mmCIF file of C-alpha atoms (C1' of nucleotides) in Angstrom:
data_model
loop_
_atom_site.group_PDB
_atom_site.id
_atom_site.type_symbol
_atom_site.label_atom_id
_atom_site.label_comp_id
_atom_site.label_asym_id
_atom_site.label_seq_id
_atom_site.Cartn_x
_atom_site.Cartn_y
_atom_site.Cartn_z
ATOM 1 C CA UNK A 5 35.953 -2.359 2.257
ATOM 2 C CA UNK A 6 33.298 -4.041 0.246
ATOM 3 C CA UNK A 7 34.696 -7.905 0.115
ATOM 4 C CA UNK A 8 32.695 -10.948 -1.256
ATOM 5 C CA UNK A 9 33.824 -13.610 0.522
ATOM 6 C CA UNK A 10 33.207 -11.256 3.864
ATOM 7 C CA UNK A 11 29.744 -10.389 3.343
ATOM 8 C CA UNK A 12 29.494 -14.576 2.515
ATOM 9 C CA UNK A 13 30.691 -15.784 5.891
ATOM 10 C CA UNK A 14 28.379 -12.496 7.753
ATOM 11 C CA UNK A 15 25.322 -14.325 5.821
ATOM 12 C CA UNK A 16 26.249 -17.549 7.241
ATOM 13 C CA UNK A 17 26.434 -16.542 10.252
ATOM 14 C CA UNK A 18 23.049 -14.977 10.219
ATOM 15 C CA UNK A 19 21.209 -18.406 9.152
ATOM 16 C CA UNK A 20 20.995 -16.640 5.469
ATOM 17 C CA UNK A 21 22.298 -19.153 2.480
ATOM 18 C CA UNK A 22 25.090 -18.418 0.136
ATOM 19 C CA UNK A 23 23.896 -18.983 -3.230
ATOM 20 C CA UNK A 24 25.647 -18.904 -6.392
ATOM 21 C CA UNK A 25 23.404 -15.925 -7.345
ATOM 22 C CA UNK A 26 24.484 -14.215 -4.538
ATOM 23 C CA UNK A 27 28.076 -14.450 -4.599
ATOM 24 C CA UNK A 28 28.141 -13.511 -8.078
ATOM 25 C CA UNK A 29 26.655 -10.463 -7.600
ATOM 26 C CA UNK A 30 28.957 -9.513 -4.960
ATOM 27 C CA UNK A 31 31.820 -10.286 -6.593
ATOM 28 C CA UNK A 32 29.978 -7.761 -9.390
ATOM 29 C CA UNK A 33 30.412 -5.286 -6.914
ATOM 30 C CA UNK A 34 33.764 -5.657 -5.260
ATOM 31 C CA UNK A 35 36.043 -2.774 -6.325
ATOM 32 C CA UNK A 36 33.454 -1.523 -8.654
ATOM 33 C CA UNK A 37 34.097 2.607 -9.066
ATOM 34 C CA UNK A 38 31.622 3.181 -11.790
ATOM 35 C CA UNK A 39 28.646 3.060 -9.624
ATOM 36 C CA UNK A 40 26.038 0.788 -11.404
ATOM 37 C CA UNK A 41 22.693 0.032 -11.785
ATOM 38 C CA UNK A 42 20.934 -2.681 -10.750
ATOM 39 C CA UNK A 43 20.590 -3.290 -14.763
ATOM 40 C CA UNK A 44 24.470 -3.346 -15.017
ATOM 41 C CA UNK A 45 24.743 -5.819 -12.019
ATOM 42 C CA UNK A 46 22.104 -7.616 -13.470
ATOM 43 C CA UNK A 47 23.890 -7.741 -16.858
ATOM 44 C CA UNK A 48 27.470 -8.397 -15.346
ATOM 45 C CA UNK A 49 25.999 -11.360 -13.839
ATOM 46 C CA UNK A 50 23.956 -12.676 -16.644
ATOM 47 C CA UNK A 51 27.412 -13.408 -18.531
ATOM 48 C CA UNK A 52 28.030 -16.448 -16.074
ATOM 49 C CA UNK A 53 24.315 -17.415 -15.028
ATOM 50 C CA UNK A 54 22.225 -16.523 -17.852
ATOM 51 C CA UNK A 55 18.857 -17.126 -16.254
ATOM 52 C CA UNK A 56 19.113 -15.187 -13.369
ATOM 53 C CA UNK A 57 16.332 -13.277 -12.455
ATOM 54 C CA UNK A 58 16.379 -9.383 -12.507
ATOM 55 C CA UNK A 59 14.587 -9.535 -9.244
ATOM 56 C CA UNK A 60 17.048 -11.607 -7.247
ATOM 57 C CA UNK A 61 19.470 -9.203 -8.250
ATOM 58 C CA UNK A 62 16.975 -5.865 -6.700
ATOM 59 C CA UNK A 63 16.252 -8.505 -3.709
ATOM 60 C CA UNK A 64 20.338 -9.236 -2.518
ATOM 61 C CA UNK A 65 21.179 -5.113 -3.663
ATOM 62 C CA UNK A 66 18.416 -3.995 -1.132
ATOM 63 C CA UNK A 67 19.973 -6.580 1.685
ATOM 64 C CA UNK A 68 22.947 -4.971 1.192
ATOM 65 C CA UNK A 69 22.102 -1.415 1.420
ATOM 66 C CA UNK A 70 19.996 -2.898 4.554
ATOM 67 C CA UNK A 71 23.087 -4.131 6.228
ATOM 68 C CA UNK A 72 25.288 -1.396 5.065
ATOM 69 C CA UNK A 73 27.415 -3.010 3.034
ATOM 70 C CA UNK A 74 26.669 -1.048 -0.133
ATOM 71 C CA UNK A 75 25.885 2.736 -0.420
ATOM 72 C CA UNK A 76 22.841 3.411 -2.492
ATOM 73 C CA UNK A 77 22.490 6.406 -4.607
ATOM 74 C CA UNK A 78 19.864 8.670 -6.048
ATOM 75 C CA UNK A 79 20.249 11.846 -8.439
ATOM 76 C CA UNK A 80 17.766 12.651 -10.224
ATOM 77 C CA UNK A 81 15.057 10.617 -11.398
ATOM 78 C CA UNK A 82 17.727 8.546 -12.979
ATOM 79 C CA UNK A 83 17.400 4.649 -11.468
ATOM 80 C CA UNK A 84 19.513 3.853 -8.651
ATOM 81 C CA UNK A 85 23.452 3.648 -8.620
ATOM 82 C CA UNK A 86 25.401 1.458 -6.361
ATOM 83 C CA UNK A 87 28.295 2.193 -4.790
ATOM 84 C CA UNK A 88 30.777 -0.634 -2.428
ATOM 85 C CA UNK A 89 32.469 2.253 -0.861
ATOM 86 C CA UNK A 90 30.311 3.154 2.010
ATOM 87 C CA UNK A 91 33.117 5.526 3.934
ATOM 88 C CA UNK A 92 31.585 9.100 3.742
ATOM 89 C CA UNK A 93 32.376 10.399 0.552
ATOM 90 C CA UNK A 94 31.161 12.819 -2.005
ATOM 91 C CA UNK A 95 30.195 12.573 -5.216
ATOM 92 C CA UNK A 96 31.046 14.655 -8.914
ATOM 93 C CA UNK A 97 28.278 13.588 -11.877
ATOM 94 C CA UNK A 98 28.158 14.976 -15.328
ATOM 95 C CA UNK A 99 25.589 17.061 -16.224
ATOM 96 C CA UNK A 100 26.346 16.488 -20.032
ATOM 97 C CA UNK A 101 24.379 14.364 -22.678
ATOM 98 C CA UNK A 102 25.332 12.186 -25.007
ATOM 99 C CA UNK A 103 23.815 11.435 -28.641
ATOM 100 C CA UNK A 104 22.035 8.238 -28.463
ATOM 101 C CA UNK A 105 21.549 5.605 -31.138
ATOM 102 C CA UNK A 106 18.525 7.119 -32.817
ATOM 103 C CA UNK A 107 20.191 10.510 -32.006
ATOM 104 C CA UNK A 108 18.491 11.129 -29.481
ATOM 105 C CA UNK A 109 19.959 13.313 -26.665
ATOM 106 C CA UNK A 110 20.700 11.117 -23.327
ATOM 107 C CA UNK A 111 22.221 12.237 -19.907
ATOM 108 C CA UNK A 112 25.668 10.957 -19.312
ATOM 109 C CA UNK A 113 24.993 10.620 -15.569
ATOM 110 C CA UNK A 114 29.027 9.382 -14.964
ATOM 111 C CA UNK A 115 29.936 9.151 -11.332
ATOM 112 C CA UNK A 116 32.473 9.921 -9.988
ATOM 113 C CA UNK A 117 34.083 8.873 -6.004
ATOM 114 C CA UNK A 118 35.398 12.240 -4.256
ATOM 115 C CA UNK A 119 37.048 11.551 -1.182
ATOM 116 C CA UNK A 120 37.015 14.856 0.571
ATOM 117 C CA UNK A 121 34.300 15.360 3.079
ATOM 118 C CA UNK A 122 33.169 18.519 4.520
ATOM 119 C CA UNK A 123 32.048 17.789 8.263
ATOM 120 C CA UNK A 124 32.814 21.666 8.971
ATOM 121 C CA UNK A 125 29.838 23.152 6.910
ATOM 122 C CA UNK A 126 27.324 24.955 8.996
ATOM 123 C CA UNK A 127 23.958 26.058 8.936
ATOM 124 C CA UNK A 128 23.019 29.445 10.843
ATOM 125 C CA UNK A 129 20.692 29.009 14.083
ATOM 126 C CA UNK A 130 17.915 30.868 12.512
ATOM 127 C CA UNK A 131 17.684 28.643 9.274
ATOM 128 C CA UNK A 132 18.019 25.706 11.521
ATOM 129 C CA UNK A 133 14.552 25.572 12.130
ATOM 130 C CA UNK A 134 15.254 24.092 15.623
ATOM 131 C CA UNK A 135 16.411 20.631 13.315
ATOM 132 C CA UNK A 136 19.297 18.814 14.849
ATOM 133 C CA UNK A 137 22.114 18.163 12.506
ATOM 134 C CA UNK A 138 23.464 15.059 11.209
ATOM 135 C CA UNK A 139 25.499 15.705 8.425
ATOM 136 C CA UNK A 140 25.587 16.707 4.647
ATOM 137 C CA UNK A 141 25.914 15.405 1.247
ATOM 138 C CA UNK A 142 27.721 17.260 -1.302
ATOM 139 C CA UNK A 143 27.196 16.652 -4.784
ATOM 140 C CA UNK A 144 29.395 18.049 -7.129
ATOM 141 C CA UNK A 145 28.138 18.721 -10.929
ATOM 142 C CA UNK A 146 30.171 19.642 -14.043
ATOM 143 C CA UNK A 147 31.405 18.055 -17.864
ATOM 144 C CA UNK A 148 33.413 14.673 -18.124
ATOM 145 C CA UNK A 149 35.707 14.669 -20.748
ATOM 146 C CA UNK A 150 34.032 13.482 -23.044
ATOM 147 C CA UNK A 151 31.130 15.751 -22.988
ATOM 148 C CA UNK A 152 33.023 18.853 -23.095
ATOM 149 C CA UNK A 153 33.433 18.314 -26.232
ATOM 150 C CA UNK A 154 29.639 17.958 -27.252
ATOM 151 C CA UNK B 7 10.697 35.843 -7.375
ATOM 152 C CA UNK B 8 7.910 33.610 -8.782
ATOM 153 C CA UNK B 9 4.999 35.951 -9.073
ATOM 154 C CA UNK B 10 1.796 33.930 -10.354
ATOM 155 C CA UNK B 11 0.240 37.065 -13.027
ATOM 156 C CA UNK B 12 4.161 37.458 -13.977
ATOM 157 C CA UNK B 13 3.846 33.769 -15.592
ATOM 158 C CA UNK B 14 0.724 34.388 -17.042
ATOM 159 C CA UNK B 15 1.657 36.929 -18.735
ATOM 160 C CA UNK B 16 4.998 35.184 -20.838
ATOM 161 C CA UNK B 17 2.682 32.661 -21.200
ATOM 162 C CA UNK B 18 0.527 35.373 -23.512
ATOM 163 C CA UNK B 19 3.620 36.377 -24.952
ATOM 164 C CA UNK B 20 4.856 32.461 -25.539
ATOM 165 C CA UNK B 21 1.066 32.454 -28.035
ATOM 166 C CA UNK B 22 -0.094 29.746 -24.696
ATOM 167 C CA UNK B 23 -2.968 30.100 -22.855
ATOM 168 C CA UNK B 24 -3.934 31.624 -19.265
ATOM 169 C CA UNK B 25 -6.479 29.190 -17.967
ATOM 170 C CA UNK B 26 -7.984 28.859 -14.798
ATOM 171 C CA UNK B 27 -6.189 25.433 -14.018
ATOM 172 C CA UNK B 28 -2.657 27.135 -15.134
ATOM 173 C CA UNK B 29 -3.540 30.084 -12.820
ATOM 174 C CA UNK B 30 -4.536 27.972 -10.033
ATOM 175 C CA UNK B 31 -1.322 25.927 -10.226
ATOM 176 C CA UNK B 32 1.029 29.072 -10.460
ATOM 177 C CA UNK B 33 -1.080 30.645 -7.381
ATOM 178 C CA UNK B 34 -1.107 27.535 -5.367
ATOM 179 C CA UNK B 35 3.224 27.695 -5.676
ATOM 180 C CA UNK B 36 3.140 31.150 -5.288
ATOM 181 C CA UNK B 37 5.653 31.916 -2.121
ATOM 182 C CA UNK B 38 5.027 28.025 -0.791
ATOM 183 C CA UNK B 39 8.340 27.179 0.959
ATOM 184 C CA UNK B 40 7.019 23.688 2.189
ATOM 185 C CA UNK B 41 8.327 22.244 -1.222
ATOM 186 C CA UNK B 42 5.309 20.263 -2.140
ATOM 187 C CA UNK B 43 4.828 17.421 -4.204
ATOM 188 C CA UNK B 44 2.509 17.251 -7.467
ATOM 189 C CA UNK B 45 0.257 15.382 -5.239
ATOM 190 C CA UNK B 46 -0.036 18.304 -2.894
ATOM 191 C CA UNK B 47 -0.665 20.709 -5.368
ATOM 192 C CA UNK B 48 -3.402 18.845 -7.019
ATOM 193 C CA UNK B 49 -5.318 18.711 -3.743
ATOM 194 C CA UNK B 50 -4.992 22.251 -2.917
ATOM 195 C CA UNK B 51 -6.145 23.213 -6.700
ATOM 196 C CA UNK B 52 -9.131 20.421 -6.177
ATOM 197 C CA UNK B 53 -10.402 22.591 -3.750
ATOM 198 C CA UNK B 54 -11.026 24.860 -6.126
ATOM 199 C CA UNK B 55 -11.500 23.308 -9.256
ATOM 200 C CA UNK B 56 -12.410 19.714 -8.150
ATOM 201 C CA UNK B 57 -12.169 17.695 -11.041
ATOM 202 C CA UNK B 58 -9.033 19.045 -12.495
ATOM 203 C CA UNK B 59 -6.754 16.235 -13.352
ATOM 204 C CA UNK B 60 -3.546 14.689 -11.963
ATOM 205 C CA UNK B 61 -2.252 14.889 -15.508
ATOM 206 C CA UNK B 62 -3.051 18.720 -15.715
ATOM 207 C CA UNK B 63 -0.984 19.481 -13.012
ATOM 208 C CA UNK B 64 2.436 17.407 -13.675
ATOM 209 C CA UNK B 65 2.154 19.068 -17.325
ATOM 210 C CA UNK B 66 1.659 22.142 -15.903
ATOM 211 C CA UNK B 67 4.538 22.132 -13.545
ATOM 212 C CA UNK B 68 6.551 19.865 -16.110
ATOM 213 C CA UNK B 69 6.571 23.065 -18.020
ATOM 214 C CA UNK B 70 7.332 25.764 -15.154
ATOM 215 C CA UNK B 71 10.354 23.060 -14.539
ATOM 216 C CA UNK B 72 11.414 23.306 -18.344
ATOM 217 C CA UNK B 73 11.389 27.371 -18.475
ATOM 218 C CA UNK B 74 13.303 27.563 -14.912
ATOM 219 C CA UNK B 75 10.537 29.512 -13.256
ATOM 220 C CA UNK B 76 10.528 26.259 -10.087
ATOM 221 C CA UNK B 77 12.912 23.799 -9.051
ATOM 222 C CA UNK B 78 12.594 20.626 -8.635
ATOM 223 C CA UNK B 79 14.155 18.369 -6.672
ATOM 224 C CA UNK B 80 14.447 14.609 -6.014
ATOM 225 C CA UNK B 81 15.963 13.422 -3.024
ATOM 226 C CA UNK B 82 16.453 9.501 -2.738
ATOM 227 C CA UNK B 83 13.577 7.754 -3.987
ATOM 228 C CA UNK B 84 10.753 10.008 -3.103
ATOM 229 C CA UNK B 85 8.904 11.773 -5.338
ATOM 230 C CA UNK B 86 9.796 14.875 -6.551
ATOM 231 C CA UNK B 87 9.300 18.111 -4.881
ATOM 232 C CA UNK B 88 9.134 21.224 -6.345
ATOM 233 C CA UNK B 89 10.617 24.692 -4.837
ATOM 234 C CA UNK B 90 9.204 28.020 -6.152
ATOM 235 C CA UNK B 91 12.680 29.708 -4.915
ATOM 236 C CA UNK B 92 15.076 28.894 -8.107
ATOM 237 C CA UNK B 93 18.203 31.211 -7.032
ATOM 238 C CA UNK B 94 21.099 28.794 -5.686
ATOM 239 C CA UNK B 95 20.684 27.796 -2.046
ATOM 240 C CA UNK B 96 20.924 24.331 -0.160
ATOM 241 C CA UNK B 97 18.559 22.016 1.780
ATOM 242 C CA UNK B 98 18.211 20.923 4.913
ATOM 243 C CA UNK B 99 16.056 17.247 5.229
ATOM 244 C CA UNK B 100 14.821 15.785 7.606
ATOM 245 C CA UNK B 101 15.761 12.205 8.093
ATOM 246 C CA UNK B 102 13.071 11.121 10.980
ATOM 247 C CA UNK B 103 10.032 8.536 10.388
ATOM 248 C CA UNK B 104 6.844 9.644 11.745
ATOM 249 C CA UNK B 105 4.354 7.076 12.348
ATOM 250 C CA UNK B 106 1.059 6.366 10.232
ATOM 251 C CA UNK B 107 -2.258 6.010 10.620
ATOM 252 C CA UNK B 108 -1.364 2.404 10.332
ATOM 253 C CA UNK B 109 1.011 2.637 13.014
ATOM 254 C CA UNK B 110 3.892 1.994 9.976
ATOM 255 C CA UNK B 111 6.928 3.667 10.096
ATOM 256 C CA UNK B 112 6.851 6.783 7.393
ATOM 257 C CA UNK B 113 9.855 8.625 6.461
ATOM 258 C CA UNK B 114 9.253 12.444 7.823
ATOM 259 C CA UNK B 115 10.921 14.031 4.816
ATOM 260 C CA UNK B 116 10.414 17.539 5.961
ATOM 261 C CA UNK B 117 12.624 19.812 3.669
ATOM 262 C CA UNK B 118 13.414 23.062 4.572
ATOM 263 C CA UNK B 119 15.588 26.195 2.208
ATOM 264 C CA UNK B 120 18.650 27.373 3.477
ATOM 265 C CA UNK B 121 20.003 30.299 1.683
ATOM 266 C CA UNK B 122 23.689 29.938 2.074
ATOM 267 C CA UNK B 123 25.752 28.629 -0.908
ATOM 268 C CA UNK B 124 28.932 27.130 -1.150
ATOM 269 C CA UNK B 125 30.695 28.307 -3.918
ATOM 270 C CA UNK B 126 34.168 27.581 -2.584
ATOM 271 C CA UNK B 127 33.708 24.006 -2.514
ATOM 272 C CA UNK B 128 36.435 22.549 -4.587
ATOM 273 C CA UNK B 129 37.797 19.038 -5.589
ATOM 274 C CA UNK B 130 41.571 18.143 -5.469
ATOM 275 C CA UNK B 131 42.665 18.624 -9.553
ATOM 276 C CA UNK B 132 43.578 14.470 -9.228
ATOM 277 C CA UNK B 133 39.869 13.683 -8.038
ATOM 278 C CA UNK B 134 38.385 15.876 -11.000
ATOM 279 C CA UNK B 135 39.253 13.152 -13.520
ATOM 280 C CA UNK B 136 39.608 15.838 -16.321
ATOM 281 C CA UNK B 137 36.233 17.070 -15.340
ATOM 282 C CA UNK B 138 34.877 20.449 -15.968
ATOM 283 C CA UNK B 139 33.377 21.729 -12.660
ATOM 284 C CA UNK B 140 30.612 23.638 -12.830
ATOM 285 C CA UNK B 141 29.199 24.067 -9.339
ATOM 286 C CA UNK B 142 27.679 21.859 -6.232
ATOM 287 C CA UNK B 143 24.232 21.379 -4.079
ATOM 288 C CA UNK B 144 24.905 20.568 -0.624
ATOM 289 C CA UNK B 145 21.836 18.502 1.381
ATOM 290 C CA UNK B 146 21.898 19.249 5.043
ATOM 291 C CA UNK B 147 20.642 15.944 7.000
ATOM 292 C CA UNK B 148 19.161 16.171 10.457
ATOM 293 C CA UNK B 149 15.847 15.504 12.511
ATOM 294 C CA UNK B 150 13.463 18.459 12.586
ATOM 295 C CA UNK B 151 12.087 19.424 16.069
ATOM 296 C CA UNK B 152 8.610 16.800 15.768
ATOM 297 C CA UNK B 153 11.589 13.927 14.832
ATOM 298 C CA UNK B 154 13.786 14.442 17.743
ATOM 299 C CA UNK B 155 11.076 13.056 20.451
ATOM 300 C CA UNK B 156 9.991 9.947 18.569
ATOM 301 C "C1'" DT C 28 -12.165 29.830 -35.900
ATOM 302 C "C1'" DT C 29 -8.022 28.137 -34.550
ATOM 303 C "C1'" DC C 30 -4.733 26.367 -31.780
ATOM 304 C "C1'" DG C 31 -3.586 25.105 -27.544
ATOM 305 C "C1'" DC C 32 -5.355 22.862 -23.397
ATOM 306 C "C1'" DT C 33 -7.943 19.663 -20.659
ATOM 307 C "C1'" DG C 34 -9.304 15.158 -18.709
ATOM 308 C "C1'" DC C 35 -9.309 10.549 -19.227
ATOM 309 C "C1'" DA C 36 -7.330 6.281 -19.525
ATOM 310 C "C1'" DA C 37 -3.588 3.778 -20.919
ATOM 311 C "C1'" DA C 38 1.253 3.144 -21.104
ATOM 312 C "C1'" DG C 39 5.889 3.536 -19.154
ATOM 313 C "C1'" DG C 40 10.021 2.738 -16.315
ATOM 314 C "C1'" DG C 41 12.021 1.307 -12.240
ATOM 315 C "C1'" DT C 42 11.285 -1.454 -8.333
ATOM 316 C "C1'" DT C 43 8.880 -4.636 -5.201
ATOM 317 C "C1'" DT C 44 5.979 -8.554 -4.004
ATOM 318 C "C1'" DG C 45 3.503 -13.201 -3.877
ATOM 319 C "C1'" DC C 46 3.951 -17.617 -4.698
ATOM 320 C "C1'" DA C 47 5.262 -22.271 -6.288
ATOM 321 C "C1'" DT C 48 9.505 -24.502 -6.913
ATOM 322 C "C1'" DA C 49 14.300 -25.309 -6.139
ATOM 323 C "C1'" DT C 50 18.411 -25.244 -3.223
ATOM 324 C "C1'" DT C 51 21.311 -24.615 0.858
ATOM 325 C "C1'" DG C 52 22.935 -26.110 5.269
ATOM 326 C "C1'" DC D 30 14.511 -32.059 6.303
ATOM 327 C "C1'" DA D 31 13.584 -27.436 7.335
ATOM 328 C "C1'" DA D 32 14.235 -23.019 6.148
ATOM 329 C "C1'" DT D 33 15.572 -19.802 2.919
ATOM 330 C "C1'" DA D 34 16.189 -18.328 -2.090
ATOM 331 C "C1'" DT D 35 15.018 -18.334 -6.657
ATOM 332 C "C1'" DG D 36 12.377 -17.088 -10.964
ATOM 333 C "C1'" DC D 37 8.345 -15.658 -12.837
ATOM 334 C "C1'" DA D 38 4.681 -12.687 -13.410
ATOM 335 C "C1'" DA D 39 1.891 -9.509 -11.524
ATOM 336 C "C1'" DA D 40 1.479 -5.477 -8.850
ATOM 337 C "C1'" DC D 41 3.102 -0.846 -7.532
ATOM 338 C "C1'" DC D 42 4.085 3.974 -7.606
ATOM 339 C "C1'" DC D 43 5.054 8.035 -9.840
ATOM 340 C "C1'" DT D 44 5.044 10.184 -14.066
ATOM 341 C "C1'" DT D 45 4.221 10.744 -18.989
ATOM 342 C "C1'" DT D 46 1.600 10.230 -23.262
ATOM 343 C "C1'" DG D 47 -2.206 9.885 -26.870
ATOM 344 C "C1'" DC D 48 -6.243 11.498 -28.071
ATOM 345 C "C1'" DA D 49 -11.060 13.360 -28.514
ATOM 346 C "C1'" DG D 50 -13.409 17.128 -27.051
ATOM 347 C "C1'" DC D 51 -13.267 21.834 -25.007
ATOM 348 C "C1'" DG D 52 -12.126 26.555 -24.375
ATOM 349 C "C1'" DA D 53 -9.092 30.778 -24.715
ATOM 350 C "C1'" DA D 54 -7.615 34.323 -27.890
#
DNA sequence: TTCGCTGCAAAGGGTTTGCATATTG
DNA sequence: CAATATGCAAACCCTTTGCAGCGAA
């Protein structure tokens, strides 16, 4: 459970300094389900301390994926999402696209949390390829609501 | 199957050209199951055809991409590899670091096809959030056999 | 001859880095 | 006061784009 005040006191105790900066980003992130961007962190946090600097926020996101506090997530070429829940989990994104202000078409990209897991998927000896297993990542695709109607 | 003279020729049909850089590309993907990168491509081509450009070749398989004759696929932040073999199956990465010339610590990234699908996969009707499923990719993690000593 | 293609170099987007300054503990 | 963080700008990497010249049909 991804708690600001937590991941505070864990910095303090590794000689690391709480700024202002740094809380506010974490308290960004706490609870957050809609799995943003560094952009939408950086935005979120811009409403109290204007000046901040888009690079502080990439710097304290890639200490927390570091210390595995935050899950960090790629599809696509699409910039990184961020995730607080860092329990295995899978994932359901929308394939659709949405008409952009110059109409332009743009990929929806929503995120969705899916709690199942599926440790019991296997992978046949001879397409092992003598690798040893670790695990899997599912990624399930398909139309949010609103683009199944576009 | 992706059969390098069958892609020539809808490019004739499509009023595009067959030239040699084209053919080299389609050849040098031509039953590759190592999943290379644009990178990798242009140096095999280069041996050929030395001062074809970078530029050639991500247009080039830009385009096989767009008319679903290769996948391609981007796993976390590398960049993107491209798979010949566009019927549904999974992938099975490797998550070991080999170590550079350099002696830093490189991510192995080995990526191997694995034909079995899951098309049973499903999501609990609460966890769709009115989404419209339309199927899944499942990434196998593990260490291939050169990862597991180091 | 006519388009479409190539190579080059420049631009682009997301992310990281170096450094002087500011701030925490 | 010492050590760590910040903000800025520049650098980075991969990929795309614009364009003049070239080559396939």
């Amino acid at each position: 459970m991804f708690i600001a005040e937590d991941i505070c006191q864990k910095l303090r105790e590794n000689g690391k300094k709480v700024t202002p900066q740094r809380r506010l980003i974490y308290k960004a992130l706490e609870g957050k389900t809609t799995h943003p961007t560094a952009e939408d962190i950086y935005n979120d946090v811009r409403a109290v301390i204007p000046d901040i600097s888009l690079a502080t926020v990439y710097k304290t996101l890639r200490e927390l994926v570091e210390s595995r506090f935050l899950l960090e997530i790629q599809v696509d070429g699409d910039s990184s999402r961020f995730d607080p829940r860092t329990d295995p989990h899978s994932h359901l994104k929308c394939i659709g696209f949405k008409v952009g202000t110059n109409g332009e078409y743009l990929p929806c990209g929503r995120l969705e949390d899916i709690s199942t897991t599926y440790p019991t998927l296997h992978v046949s000896p001879e397409e092992l390829h003598g690798y040893k297993l670790i695990g899997n990542e599912v990624m399930f695709l398909g139309y949010c609501p609103a683009c199944q109607n576009s």
